[in-house]
Coordinates of C-alpha atoms in Angstrom, one line a residue:
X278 CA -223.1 35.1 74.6
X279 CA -220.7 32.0 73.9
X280 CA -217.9 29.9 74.2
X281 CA -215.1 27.9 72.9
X282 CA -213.5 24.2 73.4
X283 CA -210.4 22.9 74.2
X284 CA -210.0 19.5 72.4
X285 CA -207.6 16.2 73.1
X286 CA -206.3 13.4 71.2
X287 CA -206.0 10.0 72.5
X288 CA -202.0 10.2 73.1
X289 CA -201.9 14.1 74.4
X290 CA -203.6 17.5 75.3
X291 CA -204.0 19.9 72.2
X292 CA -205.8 22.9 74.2
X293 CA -207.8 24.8 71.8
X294 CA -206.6 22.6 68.7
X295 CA -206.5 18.9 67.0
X296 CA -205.0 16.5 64.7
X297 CA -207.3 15.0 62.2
X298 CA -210.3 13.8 63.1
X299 CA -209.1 9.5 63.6
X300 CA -209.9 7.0 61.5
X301 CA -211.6 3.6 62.6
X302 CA -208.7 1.7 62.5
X303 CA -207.4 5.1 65.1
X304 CA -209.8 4.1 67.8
X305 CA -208.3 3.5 71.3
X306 CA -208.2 -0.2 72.9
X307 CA -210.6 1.4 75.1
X308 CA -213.1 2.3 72.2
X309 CA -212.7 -1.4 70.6
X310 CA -213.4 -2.8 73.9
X311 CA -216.5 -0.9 74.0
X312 CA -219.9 -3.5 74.1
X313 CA -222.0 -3.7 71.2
X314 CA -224.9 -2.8 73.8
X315 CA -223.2 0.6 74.1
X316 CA -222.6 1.3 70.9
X317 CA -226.6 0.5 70.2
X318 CA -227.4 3.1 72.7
X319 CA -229.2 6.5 72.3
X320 CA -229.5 9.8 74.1
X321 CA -232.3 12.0 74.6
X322 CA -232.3 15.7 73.9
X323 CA -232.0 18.1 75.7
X324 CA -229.0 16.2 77.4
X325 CA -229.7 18.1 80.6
X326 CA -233.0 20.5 81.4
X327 CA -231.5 22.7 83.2
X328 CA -230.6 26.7 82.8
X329 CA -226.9 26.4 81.6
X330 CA -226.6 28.9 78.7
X331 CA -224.1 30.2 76.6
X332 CA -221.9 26.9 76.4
X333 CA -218.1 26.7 75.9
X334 CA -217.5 22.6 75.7
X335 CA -214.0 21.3 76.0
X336 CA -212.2 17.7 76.4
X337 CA -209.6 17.7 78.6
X338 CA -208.3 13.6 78.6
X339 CA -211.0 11.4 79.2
X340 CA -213.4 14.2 80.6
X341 CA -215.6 17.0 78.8
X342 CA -216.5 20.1 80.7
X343 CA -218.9 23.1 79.9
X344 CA -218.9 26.2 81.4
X345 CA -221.9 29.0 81.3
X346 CA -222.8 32.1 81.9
X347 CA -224.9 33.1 85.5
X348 CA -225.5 36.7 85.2
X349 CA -226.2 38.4 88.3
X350 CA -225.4 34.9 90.9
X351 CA -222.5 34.1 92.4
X352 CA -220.1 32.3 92.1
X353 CA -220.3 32.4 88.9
X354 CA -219.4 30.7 85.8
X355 CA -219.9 27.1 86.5
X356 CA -218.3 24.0 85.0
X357 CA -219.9 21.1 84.3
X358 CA -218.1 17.6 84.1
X359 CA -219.1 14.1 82.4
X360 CA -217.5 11.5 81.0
X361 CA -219.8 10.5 78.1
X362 CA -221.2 13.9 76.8
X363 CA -224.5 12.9 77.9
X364 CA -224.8 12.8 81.7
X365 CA -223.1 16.0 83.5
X366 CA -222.4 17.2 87.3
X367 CA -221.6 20.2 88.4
X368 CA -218.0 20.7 89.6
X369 CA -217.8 23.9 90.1
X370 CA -216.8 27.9 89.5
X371 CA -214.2 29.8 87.6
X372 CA -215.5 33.2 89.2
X373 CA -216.0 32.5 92.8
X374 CA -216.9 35.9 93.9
X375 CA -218.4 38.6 91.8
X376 CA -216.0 41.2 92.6
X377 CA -216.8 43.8 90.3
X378 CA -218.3 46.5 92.6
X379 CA -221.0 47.7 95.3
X380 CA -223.7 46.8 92.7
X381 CA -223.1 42.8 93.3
X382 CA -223.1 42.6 97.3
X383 CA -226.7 44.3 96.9
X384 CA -225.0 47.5 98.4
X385 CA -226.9 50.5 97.0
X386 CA -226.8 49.3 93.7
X387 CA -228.3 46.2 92.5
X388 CA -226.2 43.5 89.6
X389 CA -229.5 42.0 87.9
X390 CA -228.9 40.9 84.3
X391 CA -225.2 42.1 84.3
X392 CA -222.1 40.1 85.8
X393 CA -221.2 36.6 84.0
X394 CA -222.4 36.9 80.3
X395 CA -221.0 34.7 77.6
X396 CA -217.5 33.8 78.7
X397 CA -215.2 31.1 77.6
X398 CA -213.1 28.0 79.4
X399 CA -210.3 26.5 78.3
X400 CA -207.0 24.1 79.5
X401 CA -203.1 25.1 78.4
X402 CA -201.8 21.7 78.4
X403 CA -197.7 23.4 78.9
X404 CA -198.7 24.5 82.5
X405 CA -202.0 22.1 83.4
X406 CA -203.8 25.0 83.9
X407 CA -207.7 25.6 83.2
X408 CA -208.3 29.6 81.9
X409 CA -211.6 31.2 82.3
X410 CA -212.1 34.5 80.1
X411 CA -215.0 37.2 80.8
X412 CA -215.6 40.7 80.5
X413 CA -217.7 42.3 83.3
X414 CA -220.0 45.2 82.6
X415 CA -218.6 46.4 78.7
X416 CA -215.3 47.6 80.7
X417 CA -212.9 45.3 81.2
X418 CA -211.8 41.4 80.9
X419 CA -210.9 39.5 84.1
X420 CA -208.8 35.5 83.3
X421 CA -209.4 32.9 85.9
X422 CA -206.7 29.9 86.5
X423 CA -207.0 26.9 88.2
X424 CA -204.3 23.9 88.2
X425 CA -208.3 21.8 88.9
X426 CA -212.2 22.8 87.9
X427 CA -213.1 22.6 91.2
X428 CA -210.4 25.6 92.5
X429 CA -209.2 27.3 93.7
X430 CA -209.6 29.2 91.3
X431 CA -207.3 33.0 91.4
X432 CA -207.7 35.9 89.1
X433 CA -204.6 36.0 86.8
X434 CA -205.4 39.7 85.6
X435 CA -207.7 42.6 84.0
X436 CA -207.3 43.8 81.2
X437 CA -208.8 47.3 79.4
X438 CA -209.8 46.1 76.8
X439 CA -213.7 44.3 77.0
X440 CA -213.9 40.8 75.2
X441 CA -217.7 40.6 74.4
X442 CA -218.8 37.0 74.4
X443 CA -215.0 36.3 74.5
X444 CA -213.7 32.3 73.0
X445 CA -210.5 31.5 74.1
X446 CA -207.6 29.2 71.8
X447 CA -204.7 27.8 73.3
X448 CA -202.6 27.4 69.9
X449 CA -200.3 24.8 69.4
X450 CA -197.5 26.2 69.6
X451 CA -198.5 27.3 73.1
X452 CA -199.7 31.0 72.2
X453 CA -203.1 32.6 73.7
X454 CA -205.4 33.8 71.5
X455 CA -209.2 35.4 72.3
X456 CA -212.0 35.7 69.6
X457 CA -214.6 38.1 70.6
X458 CA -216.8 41.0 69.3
X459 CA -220.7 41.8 68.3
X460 CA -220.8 42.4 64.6
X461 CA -217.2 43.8 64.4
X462 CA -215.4 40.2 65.2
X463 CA -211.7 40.8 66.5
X464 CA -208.9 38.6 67.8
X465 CA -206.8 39.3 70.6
X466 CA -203.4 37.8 70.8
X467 CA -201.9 37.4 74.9
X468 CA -198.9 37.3 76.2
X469 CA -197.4 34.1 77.3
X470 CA -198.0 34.4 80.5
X471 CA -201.7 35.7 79.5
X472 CA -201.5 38.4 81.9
X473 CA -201.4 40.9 79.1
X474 CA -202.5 42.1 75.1
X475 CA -199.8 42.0 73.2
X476 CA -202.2 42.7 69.9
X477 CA -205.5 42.7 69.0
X478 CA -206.9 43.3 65.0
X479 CA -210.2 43.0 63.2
X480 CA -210.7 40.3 61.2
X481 CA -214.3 40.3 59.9
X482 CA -217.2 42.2 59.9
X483 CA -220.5 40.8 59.9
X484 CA -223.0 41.7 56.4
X485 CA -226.1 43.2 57.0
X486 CA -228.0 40.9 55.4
X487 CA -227.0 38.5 58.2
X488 CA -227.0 41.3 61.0
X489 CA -225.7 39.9 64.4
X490 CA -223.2 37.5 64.9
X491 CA -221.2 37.2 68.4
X492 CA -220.8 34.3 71.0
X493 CA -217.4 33.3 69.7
X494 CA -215.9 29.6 69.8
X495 CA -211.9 29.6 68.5
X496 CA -210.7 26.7 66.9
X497 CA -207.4 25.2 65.6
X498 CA -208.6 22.3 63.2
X499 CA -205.9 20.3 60.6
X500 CA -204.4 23.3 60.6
X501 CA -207.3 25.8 60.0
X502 CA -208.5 28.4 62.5
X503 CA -211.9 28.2 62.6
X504 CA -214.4 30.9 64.9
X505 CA -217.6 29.5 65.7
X506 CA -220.3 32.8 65.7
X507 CA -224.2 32.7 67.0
X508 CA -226.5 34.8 65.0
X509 CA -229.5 35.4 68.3
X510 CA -231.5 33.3 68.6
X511 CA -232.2 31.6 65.6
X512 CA -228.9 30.7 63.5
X513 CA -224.7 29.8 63.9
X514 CA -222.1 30.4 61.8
X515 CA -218.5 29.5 61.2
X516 CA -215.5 31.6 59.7
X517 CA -212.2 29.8 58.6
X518 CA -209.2 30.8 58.1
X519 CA -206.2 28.9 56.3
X520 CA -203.8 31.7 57.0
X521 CA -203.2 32.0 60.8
X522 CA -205.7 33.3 63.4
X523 CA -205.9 37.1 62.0
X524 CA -207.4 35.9 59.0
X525 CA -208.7 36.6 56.5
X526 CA -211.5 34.8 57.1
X527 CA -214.4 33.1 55.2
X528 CA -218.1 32.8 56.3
X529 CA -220.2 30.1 56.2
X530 CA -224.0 29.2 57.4
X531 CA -224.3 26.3 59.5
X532 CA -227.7 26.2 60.8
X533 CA -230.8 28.9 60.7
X534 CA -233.7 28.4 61.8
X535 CA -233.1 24.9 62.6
X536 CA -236.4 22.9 64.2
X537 CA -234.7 21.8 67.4
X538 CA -235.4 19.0 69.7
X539 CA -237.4 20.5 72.5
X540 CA -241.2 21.0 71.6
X541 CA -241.8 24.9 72.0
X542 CA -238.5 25.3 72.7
X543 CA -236.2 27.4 70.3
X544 CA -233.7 27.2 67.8
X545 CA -230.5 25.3 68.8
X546 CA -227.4 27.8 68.9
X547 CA -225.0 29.7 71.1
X548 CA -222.2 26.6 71.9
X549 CA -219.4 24.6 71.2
X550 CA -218.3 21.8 69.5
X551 CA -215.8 18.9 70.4
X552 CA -214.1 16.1 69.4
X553 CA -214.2 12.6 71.2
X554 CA -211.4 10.4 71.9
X555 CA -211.3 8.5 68.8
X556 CA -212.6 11.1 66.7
X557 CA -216.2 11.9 66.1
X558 CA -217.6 15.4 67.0
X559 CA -220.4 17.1 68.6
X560 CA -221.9 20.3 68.8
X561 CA -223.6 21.2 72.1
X562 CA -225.7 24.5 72.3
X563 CA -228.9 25.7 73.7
X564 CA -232.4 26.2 72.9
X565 CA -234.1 28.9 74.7
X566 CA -237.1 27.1 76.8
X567 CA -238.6 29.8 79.0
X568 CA -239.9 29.8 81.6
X569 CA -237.0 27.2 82.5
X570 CA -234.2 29.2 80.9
X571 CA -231.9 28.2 77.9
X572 CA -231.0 24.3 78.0
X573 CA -228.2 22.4 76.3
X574 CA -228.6 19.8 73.6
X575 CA -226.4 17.9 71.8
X576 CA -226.1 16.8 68.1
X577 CA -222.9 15.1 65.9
X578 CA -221.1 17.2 63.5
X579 CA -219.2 15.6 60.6
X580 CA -216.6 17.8 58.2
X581 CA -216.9 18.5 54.8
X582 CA -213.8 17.5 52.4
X583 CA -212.9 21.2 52.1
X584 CA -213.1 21.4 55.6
X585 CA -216.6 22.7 56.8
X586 CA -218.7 21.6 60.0
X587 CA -222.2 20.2 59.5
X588 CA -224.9 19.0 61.8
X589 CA -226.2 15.8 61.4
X590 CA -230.3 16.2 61.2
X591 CA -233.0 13.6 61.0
X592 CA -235.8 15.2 58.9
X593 CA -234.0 18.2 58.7
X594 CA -233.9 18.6 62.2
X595 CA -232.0 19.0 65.4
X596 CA -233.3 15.4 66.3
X597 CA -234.5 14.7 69.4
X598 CA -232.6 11.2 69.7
X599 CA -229.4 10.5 68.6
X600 CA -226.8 7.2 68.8
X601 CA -224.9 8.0 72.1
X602 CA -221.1 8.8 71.4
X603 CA -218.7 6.0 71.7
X604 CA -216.5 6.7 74.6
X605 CA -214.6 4.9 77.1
X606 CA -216.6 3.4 80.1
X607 CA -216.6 6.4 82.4
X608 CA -214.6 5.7 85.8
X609 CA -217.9 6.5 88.0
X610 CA -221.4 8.2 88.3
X611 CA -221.5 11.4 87.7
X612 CA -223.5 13.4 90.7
X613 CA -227.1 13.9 90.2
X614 CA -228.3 16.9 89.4
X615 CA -231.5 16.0 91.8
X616 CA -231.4 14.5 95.2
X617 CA -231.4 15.3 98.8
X618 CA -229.0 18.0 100.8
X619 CA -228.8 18.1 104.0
X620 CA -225.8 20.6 104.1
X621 CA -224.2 19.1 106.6
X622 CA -220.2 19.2 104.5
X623 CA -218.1 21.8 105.2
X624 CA -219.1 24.0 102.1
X625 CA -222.4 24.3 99.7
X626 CA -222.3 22.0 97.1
X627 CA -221.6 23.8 93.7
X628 CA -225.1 23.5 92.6
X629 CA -226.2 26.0 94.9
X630 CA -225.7 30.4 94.0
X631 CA -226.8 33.0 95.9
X632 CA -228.5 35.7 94.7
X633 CA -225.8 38.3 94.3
X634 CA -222.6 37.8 96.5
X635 CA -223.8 36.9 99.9
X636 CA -222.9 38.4 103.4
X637 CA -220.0 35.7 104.3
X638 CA -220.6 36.6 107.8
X639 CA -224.4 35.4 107.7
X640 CA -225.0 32.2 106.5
X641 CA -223.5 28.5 107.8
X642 CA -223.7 24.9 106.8
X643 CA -222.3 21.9 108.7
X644 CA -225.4 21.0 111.0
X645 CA -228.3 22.2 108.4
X646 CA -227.8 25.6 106.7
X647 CA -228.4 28.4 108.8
X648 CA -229.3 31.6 107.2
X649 CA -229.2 34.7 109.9
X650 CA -230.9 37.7 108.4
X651 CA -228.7 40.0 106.4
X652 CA -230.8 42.6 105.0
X653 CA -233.6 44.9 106.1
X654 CA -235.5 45.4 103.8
X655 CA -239.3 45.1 102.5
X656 CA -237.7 43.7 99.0
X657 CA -237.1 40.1 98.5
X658 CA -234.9 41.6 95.4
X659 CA -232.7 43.7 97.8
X660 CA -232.3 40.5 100.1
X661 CA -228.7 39.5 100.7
X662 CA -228.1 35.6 101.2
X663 CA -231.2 34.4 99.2
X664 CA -229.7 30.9 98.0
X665 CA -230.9 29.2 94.6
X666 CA -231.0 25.8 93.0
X667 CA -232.2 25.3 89.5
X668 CA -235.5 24.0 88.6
X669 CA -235.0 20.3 87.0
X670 CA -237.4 20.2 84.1
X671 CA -239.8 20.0 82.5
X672 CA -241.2 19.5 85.6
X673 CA -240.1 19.3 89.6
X674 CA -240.9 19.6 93.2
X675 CA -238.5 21.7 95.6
X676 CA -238.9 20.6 99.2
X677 CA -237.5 22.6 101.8
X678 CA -237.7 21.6 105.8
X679 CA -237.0 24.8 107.7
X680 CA -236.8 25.5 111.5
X681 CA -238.2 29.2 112.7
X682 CA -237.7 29.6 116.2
X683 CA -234.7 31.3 115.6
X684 CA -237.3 34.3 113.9
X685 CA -237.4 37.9 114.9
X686 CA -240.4 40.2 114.8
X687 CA -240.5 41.3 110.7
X688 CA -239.0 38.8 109.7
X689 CA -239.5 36.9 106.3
X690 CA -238.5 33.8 105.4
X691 CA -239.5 30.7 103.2
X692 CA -239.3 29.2 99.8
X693 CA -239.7 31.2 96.5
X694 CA -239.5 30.9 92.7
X695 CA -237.1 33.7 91.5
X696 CA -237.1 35.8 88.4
X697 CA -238.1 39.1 87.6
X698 CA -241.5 38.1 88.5
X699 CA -241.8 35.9 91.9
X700 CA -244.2 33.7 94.1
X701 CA -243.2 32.1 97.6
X702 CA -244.2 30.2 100.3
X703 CA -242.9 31.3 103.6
X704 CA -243.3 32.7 107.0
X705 CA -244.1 36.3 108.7
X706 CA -242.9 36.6 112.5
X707 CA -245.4 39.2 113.9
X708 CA -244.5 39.0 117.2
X709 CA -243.0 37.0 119.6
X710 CA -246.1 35.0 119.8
X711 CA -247.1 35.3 116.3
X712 CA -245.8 33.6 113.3
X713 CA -247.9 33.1 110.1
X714 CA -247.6 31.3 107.1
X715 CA -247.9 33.1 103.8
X716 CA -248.5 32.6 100.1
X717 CA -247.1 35.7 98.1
X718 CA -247.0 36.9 94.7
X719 CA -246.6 40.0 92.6
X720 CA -243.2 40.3 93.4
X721 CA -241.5 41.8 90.1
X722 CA -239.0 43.9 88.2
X723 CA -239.8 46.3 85.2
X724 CA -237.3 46.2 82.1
X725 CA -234.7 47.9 83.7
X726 CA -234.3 45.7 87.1
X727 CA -235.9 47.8 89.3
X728 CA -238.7 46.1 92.3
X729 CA -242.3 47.3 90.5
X730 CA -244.0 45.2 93.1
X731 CA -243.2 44.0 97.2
X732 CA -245.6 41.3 97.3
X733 CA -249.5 40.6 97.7
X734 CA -250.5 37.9 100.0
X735 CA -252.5 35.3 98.6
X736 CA -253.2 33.3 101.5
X737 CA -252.5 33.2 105.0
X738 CA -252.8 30.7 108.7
X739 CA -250.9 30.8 111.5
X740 CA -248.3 28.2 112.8
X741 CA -246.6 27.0 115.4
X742 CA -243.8 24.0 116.3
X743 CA -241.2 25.6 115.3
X744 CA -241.1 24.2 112.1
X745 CA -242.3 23.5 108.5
X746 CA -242.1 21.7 105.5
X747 CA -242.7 24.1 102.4
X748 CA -243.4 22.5 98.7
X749 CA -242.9 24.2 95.3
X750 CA -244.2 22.5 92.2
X751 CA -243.0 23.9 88.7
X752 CA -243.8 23.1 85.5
X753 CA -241.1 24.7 83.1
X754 CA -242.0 23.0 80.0
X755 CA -241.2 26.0 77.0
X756 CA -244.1 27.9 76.7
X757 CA -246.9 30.6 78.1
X758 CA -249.4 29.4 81.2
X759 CA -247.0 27.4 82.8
X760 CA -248.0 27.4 86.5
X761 CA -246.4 26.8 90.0
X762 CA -248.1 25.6 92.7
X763 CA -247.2 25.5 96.8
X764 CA -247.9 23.3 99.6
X765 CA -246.7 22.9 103.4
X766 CA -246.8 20.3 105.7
X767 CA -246.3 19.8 109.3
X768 CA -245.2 15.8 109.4
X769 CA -243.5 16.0 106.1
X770 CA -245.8 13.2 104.5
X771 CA -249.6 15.4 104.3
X772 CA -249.0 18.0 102.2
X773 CA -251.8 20.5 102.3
X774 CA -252.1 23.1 99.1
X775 CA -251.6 26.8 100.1
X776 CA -252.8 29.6 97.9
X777 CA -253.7 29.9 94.3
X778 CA -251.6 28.9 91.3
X779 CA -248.7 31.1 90.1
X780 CA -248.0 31.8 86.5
X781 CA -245.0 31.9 85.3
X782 CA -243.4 34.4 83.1
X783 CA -241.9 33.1 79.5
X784 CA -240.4 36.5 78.5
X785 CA -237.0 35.9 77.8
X786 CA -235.4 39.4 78.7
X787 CA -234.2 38.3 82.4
X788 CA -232.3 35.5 80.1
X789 CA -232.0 33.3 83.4
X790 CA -234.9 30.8 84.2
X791 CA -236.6 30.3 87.0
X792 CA -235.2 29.4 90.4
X793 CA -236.1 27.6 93.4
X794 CA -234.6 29.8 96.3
X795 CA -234.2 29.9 100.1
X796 CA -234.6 33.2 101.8
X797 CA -235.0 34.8 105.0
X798 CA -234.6 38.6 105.7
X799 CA -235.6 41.4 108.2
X800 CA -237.9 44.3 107.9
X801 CA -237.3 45.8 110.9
X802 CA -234.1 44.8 112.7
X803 CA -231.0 42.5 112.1
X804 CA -230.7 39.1 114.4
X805 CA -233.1 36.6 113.7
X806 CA -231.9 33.2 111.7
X807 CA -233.9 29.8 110.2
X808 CA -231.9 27.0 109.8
X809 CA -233.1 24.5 106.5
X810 CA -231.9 20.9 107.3
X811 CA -233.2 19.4 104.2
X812 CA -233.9 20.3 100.9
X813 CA -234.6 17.9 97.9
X814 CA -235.4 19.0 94.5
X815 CA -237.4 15.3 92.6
X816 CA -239.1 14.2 89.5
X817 CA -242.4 12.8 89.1

């Protein structure tokens, strides 16, 4: 699962394609200007620790954005903005509702592990229009426009035809082309209006003595067309062609088994790479680092003379520090990725997805969130409107402040860790007169996405006031025995520790970390609510 980049020069937009990589004597006023304090400075790896998989990485201007996938949440496919390569926001989604069927509203069929896989984002400088490109479910491929990342953002069309792990070009001379394919790699020429195939051929098929390669990246380079492959989860490869974009095609290794940056973290792959304003490249992919999820890092590429991509190593290694690229002084601070919401705007802020496509109807911000209950069920993974935030890692505290009075008798509500096998801390309204707070685990899914557990309460008090603070602690450094521990509080400055630690699961099947998320559902009739007026994820 994979993506593609749309590059720029310093004078104009090239979508999809570039002029040779500049010289020194190329470099923009703005890059001269640049101190020699910045030009000393260095960047950590990974550049953010958060679950953004299957990268596609393009400059648009003066700003990069990534997009990735999100599986089974929604909206989906987010974009990421920065202005330096190294400190990102979220801005928002290409998909914005996972239309696809029953299966992602949670009605009678449930979307785990399916929806936004490896897609691809791109910007057609002729019409200032950003593309998104995705096929749903092995059947067909939906495109996305948007004149701005943060939307609207309309479907253009479906096509029949599936693009697996689907990288988009934007040629120079204006034509749309699509890379995709599992083994068998194809390209796909559109239409110019991109609303339909006009052609789509083979042009390579992958050895078995290599076995997979998919997550393709399309390139236009000096003139080459270049498709950037992942080999999962432990190598990437490139294919060039100096004869137009169906080939033929020649393969070369760029990186296998490559020590990456993130101790017990996994091989860097599965990304893009782009060029910066006066020249230099980067490759940006992801090293799987469960439980957390798969998290982007960052390393420069040079070009050999004949026209081949390498990755600059330190000890032959993905390093785990590099020089920071040389790039204008970015216009302002990028938004956190931590912080304080008090959901008081007139929309969620694009860092939050629900779980599955929520019940519109349902769910408020402006004075707090409110979350009326939406489901009945016994599940938490057949709850509609269960709202997640990614964990900040390697290590962070979700704090959630949540009014119950609003609770009916069966309901459920509180603050879990989601994945295919959950914990939470949260409430139980018995009665009108009784509400408890609960500690929960054994909530999980077997290989196949279907609930193998409801729950086992681990500890249990009762409460009143009307309302609570509830505390998550995770540790998602890569690795087995990471644990998660909850606390509540009734001030919001004593925090008391509820229940015994949780440990996390590392498998990597579910492919999407761990999540903090917000939930509040009915077991026995519709009408009850819980409004959350704050919510802070922090760092030690």
């Amino acid at each position: 699962m994979n993506r593609r980049a749309v590059l720029a020069t310093g004078t104009g937009l090239l979508a999809g394609s570039v002029l040779p990589v500049a010289t020194a004597g190329q470099a923009s006023a703005a890059q001269l200007a640049t101190s020699s304090s910045e030009l000393a400075a260095a960047y950590v790896n990974p550049v953010l620790w958060q679950d953004f998989a299957d990268i596609d990485i393009i400059r648009v201007g003066d700003t990069y954005y990534c997009s990735a996938s999100t599986m089974h949440y929604s909206p989906g496919a987010p974009i990421l903005r920065s202005y330096n390569l190294i400190d990102w926001e979220i801005a928002g989604h290409s998909v914005p509702v996972l239309d696809f069927g029953a299966k992602y509203d949670l009605n009678g069929a449930r979307g785990y592990v399916r929806g936004i896989w490896a897609s691809s984002l791109a910007y057609r400088p002729s019409n200032r229009t950003f593309y998104w490109v995705g096929q749903i479910d092995f059947a067909k491929t939906y495109l996305y426009t948007a004149s701005s990342v943060e939307g609207p953002w309309s479907r253009l069309t479906a096509l029949d035809t599936a693009y697996y792990d689907a990288g988009m070009l934007v040629d120079t001379d204006d034509t749309l082309y699509v890379a995709y394919g599992n083994t068998a790699i194809h390209v796909a020429q559109l239409s110019a209006d991109g609303r339909t195939q006009v052609r789509t051929q083979q042009v390579f098929s992958t050895p078995s003595s290599i076995g997979t390669l998919e997550g393709s990246r399309f390139y236009k380079i000096n003139g080459n067309y270049y498709i950037f492959l992942t080999r999962p989860a432990n190598g990437q490869y490139i294919l060039k062609s100096t004869s137009g974009p169906f080939g033929p095609y020649t393969l070369r290794q760029v990186l296998l088994d490559l020590p990456g940056p993130v101790t017990g973290g996994g091989v860097p792959h599965q990304g893009g790479l782009v060029q910066t304003q006066n020249g230099a490249w980067y490759y940006m992919a992801f090293v799987d680092a469960y439980p957390g999820g798969r998290i982007p890092v960052l390393a420069p590429v040079t070009w050999t003379s004949d026209g081949w991509p390498v990755v600059q190593l330190v000890n032959s290694a993905w390093a785990s520090s590099y020089t920071s690229p040389v790039v204008p002084t970015p216009p302002r601070r990028v938004e956190p990725m931590t912080g304080v919401d008090y959901f008081t705007g007139t929309s969620l802020a694009p860092k939050w997805e629900w779980n599955h496509n929520p019940d519109n109807s349902k769910w408020s911000v402006g004075n707090g969130l409110t979350l009326s209950t939406a489901s009945v069920t016994g599940d938490l993974y057949w709850a509609r409107n269960t709202l997640t935030h990614r964990i900040q890692g390697p290590t962070s505290t979700a704090t959630a402040l949540l009014e119950y009075t609003g609770m009916r008798d069966g309901d459920r509500s509180g603050l879990a860790l989601l994945r295919d096998s959950s914990a939470c801390i949260g409430l139980i309204r018995d009665s009108s007169t009784s509400t408890r707070l609960v500690m929960v685990d054994g909530l999980t899914m077997d290989t196949g996405w279907n609930t193998t557990g409801t729950g086992t309460v681990r500890a249990s008090a009762n409460v009143s006031g009307g309302r609570i603070w509830l505390r998550v602690n995770a540790d998602i450094t890569p690795g087995a025995n990471r644990t998660a521990t909850f606390s509540y509080s009734t001030d919001g400055t004593n925090f008391t520790s509820f229940g015994p630690a949780f440990t996390l699961n590392n498998a990597w099947q579910f492919f999407m970390g761990y999540r903090f998320a917000l939930f509040n559902f009915a077991t026995q009739a519709l009408g009850g609510s819980v409004r959350v007026t704050r919510f802070e994820v922090s760092t030690p």
